[in-house]
Amino acid sequence: MAQLPTVTATLDKDTILIGQQLKYRVETSMPDNTFRLSWFSVPDSFGHFEVITQEKIDSTSSNGNLNFSQVLILTNFDFGRQVIPPLALSVLTL
């Protein structure tokens, strides 16, 4: 059975003060030459978060897997608990 793609999203901190920045990292891993990935488009803002910086999508290959990652630096100027909305990745079988 072929290995399925994996996607993880992580934050560098759980809480911020209004206007502070946080690092949001999205990473994928999938077998080489098995899937086609369509990365999400990053708007200037989404949900209650503003995108300060978006790094280029980084790609590496190791042990027969293709790995992609991108870091977004986000901030928020609203008080209270906020949830980062999902960003859609599309993965198709070749």
Coordinates of N, CA, C and O in Angstrom, one line a residue:
M1 N 0.8 -1.2 0.0 CA 0.0 0.0 0.0 C 0.9 1.2 0.0 O 1.9 1.3 0.7
A2 N 0.5 2.2 -0.8 CA 1.3 3.4 -0.9 C 1.1 4.3 0.3 O 0.1 4.3 0.9
Q3 N 2.2 5.0 0.6 CA 2.1 6.0 1.7 C 1.3 7.2 1.4 O 1.4 7.7 0.3
L4 N 0.4 7.6 2.3 CA -0.5 8.7 2.0 C 0.2 10.0 2.4 O 1.1 10.0 3.2
P5 N -0.1 11.1 1.7 CA 0.5 12.4 2.1 C 0.1 12.8 3.5 O -1.0 12.4 4.0
T6 N 1.0 13.5 4.2 CA 0.7 14.1 5.5 C 0.8 15.6 5.4 O 1.6 16.1 4.7
V7 N 0.0 16.3 6.2 CA 0.0 17.7 6.4 C 0.0 18.1 7.8 O -0.8 17.5 8.6
T8 N 0.9 18.9 8.2 CA 0.9 19.4 9.6 C 1.0 20.9 9.6 O 1.6 21.5 8.8
A9 N 0.4 21.5 10.6 CA 0.4 23.0 10.8 C 0.8 23.2 12.3 O 0.2 22.6 13.2
T10 N 1.8 24.1 12.5 CA 2.2 24.3 13.9 C 2.4 25.8 14.1 O 2.6 26.6 13.2
L11 N 2.3 26.2 15.3 CA 2.5 27.6 15.8 C 3.7 27.7 16.7 O 3.9 26.7 17.5
D12 N 4.4 28.8 16.7 CA 5.5 28.9 17.7 C 5.1 29.3 19.1 O 5.9 29.3 20.0
K13 N 3.8 29.7 19.2 CA 3.3 30.1 20.6 C 1.8 29.9 20.6 O 1.1 29.9 19.6
D14 N 1.3 29.7 21.8 CA -0.1 29.4 22.0 C -0.9 30.7 22.2 O -2.1 30.7 21.9
T15 N -0.3 31.7 22.8 CA -1.0 33.0 23.0 C -0.1 34.1 22.6 O 1.1 34.1 22.6
I16 N -0.8 35.2 22.2 CA -0.1 36.5 21.9 C -0.8 37.6 22.5 O -2.0 37.5 22.8
L17 N -0.1 38.7 22.7 CA -0.8 40.0 23.1 C -1.2 40.7 21.8 O -0.7 40.4 20.7
I18 N -2.2 41.6 21.8 CA -2.6 42.3 20.6 C -1.5 42.9 19.9 O -0.6 43.6 20.5
G19 N -1.3 42.6 18.6 CA -0.3 43.2 17.8 C 1.0 42.4 17.8 O 1.9 42.6 16.9
Q20 N 1.2 41.4 18.7 CA 2.4 40.6 18.6 C 2.3 39.6 17.4 O 1.2 39.4 16.8
Q21 N 3.4 39.1 17.0 CA 3.5 38.2 15.8 C 3.7 36.8 16.3 O 4.3 36.5 17.3
L22 N 3.2 35.9 15.4 CA 3.4 34.5 15.7 C 3.8 33.8 14.3 O 3.4 34.3 13.3
K23 N 4.5 32.7 14.4 CA 5.0 32.0 13.3 C 4.1 30.8 13.0 O 4.0 29.9 13.9
Y24 N 3.5 30.7 11.9 CA 2.6 29.6 11.5 C 3.3 28.8 10.4 O 3.5 29.4 9.3
R25 N 3.6 27.6 10.6 CA 4.3 26.7 9.7 C 3.4 25.6 9.2 O 2.8 24.9 10.0
V26 N 3.3 25.5 7.9 CA 2.6 24.4 7.2 C 3.6 23.5 6.5 O 4.4 24.0 5.7
E27 N 3.5 22.2 6.8 CA 4.4 21.2 6.2 C 3.7 20.1 5.6 O 2.7 19.6 6.2
T28 N 4.1 19.6 4.4 CA 3.6 18.4 3.8 C 4.7 17.4 3.5 O 5.8 17.8 3.2
S29 N 4.3 16.2 3.4 CA 5.2 15.1 3.0 C 4.4 14.1 2.2 O 3.3 13.7 2.6
M30 N 5.0 13.7 1.0 CA 4.3 12.7 0.2 C 5.3 11.9 -0.6 O 6.4 12.4 -0.9
P31 N 5.0 10.7 -1.0 CA 5.9 9.9 -1.8 C 6.2 10.6 -3.2 O 5.2 11.2 -3.8
D32 N 7.4 10.6 -3.6 CA 7.8 11.2 -4.9 C 7.1 10.5 -6.1 O 6.9 9.3 -6.1
N33 N 6.6 11.3 -7.1 CA 6.0 10.9 -8.3 C 4.7 10.1 -8.1 O 4.3 9.2 -8.8
T34 N 4.0 10.4 -7.0 CA 2.7 9.7 -6.7 C 1.6 10.6 -6.6 O 0.4 10.3 -7.0
F35 N 1.8 11.8 -6.1 CA 0.7 12.8 -5.9 C 1.1 14.2 -6.5 O 2.3 14.5 -6.7
R36 N 0.1 15.0 -6.9 CA 0.3 16.3 -7.3 C -0.3 17.3 -6.3 O -1.4 17.1 -5.9
L37 N 0.5 18.2 -5.9 CA 0.1 19.1 -4.8 C -0.2 20.5 -5.4 O 0.5 21.1 -6.2
S38 N -1.3 21.1 -4.9 CA -1.7 22.5 -5.3 C -1.7 23.2 -3.9 O -2.6 23.0 -3.1
W39 N -0.8 24.1 -3.8 CA -0.6 24.9 -2.5 C -1.6 26.0 -2.4 O -2.1 26.5 -3.4
F40 N -2.0 26.4 -1.2 CA -3.0 27.4 -1.0 C -2.4 28.8 -1.4 O -1.3 29.0 -1.4
S41 N -3.4 29.7 -1.8 CA -3.0 31.1 -2.0 C -3.2 31.8 -0.7 O -4.2 31.7 -0.1
V42 N -2.2 32.6 -0.4 CA -2.3 33.3 0.9 C -2.8 34.8 0.7 O -2.2 35.6 0.0
P43 N -4.0 35.1 1.3 CA -4.5 36.4 1.2 C -3.8 37.4 2.2 O -3.0 36.9 3.0
D44 N -4.0 38.7 2.1 CA -3.4 39.6 3.0 C -3.9 39.4 4.4 O -3.2 39.7 5.4
S45 N -5.1 39.0 4.5 CA -5.7 38.7 5.8 C -6.7 37.5 5.7 O -7.3 37.4 4.6
F46 N -6.9 36.8 6.8 CA -7.9 35.8 6.8 C -8.4 35.6 8.2 O -7.5 35.6 9.1
G47 N -9.7 35.3 8.4 CA -10.2 35.3 9.7 C -9.9 36.6 10.4 O -10.1 37.7 9.8
H48 N -9.4 36.6 11.6 CA -9.0 37.8 12.4 C -7.5 38.1 12.3 O -7.0 38.9 13.0
F49 N -6.8 37.4 11.4 CA -5.4 37.5 11.3 C -4.9 38.2 10.1 O -5.5 38.1 9.0
E50 N -3.8 39.0 10.3 CA -3.2 39.7 9.1 C -1.9 39.0 8.9 O -1.2 38.7 9.8
V51 N -1.6 38.9 7.6 CA -0.3 38.2 7.2 C 0.7 39.3 7.1 O 0.6 40.3 6.3
I52 N 1.8 39.3 7.9 CA 2.9 40.2 7.9 C 3.9 39.8 6.9 O 4.3 40.6 6.1
T53 N 4.2 38.6 6.9 CA 5.2 38.0 5.9 C 4.9 36.6 5.5 O 4.4 35.9 6.4
Q54 N 5.1 36.3 4.3 CA 5.0 34.9 3.9 C 6.3 34.5 3.2 O 6.7 35.1 2.3
E55 N 6.9 33.4 3.7 CA 8.1 33.0 3.1 C 7.8 32.2 1.8 O 6.6 31.7 1.7
K56 N 8.8 32.0 1.0 CA 8.6 31.2 -0.2 C 8.3 29.7 0.2 O 8.8 29.3 1.3
I57 N 7.7 29.0 -0.6 CA 7.5 27.5 -0.3 C 8.8 26.8 -0.5 O 9.4 26.9 -1.6
D58 N 9.2 26.1 0.5 CA 10.5 25.4 0.5 C 10.2 23.9 0.1 O 9.2 23.4 0.6
S59 N 11.0 23.4 -0.7 CA 10.8 21.9 -1.1 C 12.1 21.2 -0.9 O 13.2 21.7 -1.2
T60 N 12.0 20.0 -0.4 CA 13.2 19.1 -0.2 C 12.8 17.7 -0.6 O 11.6 17.4 -0.7
S61 N 13.7 16.9 -0.8 CA 13.5 15.5 -1.1 C 14.4 14.6 -0.3 O 15.6 14.9 -0.1
S62 N 13.8 13.6 0.4 CA 14.6 12.7 1.2 C 13.9 11.3 1.3 O 12.6 11.3 1.5
N63 N 14.6 10.3 1.3 CA 14.1 8.9 1.4 C 12.9 8.6 0.5 O 11.9 8.0 0.9
G64 N 12.9 9.2 -0.7 CA 11.8 8.9 -1.7 C 10.6 9.8 -1.4 O 9.5 9.5 -2.0
N65 N 10.6 10.7 -0.5 CA 9.5 11.6 -0.2 C 9.8 13.0 -0.7 O 11.0 13.5 -0.6
L66 N 8.8 13.7 -1.1 CA 8.9 15.2 -1.4 C 8.3 15.9 -0.2 O 7.2 15.5 0.3
N67 N 9.0 16.9 0.3 CA 8.5 17.6 1.5 C 8.4 19.1 1.1 O 9.3 19.7 0.5
F68 N 7.3 19.7 1.5 CA 7.1 21.1 1.2 C 6.8 21.8 2.5 O 6.1 21.2 3.4
S69 N 7.2 23.1 2.7 CA 6.9 23.8 3.9 C 6.8 25.3 3.5 O 7.5 25.8 2.6
Q70 N 6.0 26.0 4.3 CA 5.9 27.5 4.2 C 5.7 28.0 5.6 O 4.9 27.5 6.4
V71 N 6.3 29.2 5.8 CA 6.1 29.9 7.1 C 5.4 31.2 6.8 O 5.8 31.9 5.9
L72 N 4.3 31.4 7.6 CA 3.6 32.7 7.6 C 3.8 33.4 8.9 O 3.7 32.7 10.0
I73 N 4.1 34.7 8.9 CA 4.2 35.5 10.1 C 2.8 36.2 10.2 O 2.5 37.0 9.3
L74 N 2.1 35.9 11.3 CA 0.7 36.5 11.4 C 0.7 37.4 12.6 O 1.5 37.3 13.6
T75 N -0.3 38.3 12.6 CA -0.6 39.1 13.8 C -2.1 39.3 13.9 O -2.8 39.0 13.0
N76 N -2.5 39.8 15.1 CA -3.9 39.9 15.3 C -4.1 41.2 16.2 O -3.4 41.4 17.1
F77 N -5.2 42.0 15.9 CA -5.4 43.2 16.6 C -6.8 43.1 17.4 O -7.3 44.1 17.8
D78 N -7.4 41.9 17.4 CA -8.6 41.7 18.1 C -8.3 41.1 19.5 O -7.4 40.3 19.6
F79 N -9.2 41.3 20.4 CA -9.0 40.7 21.7 C -9.8 39.4 21.8 O -10.8 39.2 21.0
G80 N -9.5 38.5 22.7 CA -10.3 37.3 22.9 C -9.7 36.2 22.1 O -8.6 36.3 21.5
R81 N -10.3 35.0 22.2 CA -9.8 33.8 21.6 C -10.1 33.8 20.1 O -11.2 34.0 19.7
Q82 N -9.1 33.6 19.3 CA -9.2 33.6 17.9 C -8.7 32.3 17.3 O -7.8 31.7 17.9
V83 N -9.3 31.8 16.3 CA -8.9 30.5 15.6 C -8.4 30.8 14.2 O -9.1 31.6 13.5
I84 N -7.3 30.3 13.9 CA -6.8 30.4 12.5 C -7.7 29.5 11.6 O -7.8 28.3 11.8
P85 N -8.3 30.1 10.6 CA -9.1 29.3 9.7 C -8.3 28.4 8.8 O -7.1 28.7 8.6
P86 N -8.9 27.4 8.3 CA -8.1 26.5 7.4 C -7.7 27.1 6.1 O -8.5 27.9 5.6
L87 N -6.6 26.7 5.6 CA -6.1 27.0 4.3 C -6.1 25.7 3.5 O -5.5 24.7 3.9
A88 N -6.7 25.7 2.3 CA -6.9 24.5 1.6 C -5.8 24.1 0.7 O -5.3 24.9 -0.1
L89 N -5.2 22.9 0.9 CA -4.3 22.2 0.0 C -5.0 21.2 -0.8 O -5.9 20.5 -0.2
S90 N -4.7 21.1 -2.0 CA -5.3 20.1 -2.9 C -4.2 19.0 -3.3 O -3.2 19.4 -3.8
V91 N -4.5 17.8 -3.0 CA -3.6 16.7 -3.3 C -4.3 15.7 -4.2 O -5.4 15.2 -3.9
L92 N -3.8 15.5 -5.4 CA -4.4 14.6 -6.4 C -3.4 13.4 -6.7 O -2.2 13.6 -6.7
T93 N -4.0 12.3 -6.9 CA -3.2 11.1 -7.3 C -2.8 11.2 -8.7 O -3.7 11.5 -9.6
L94 N -1.6 10.9 -9.0 CA -1.1 10.9 -10.4 C -1.5 9.6 -11.1 O -1.7 8.6 -10.6

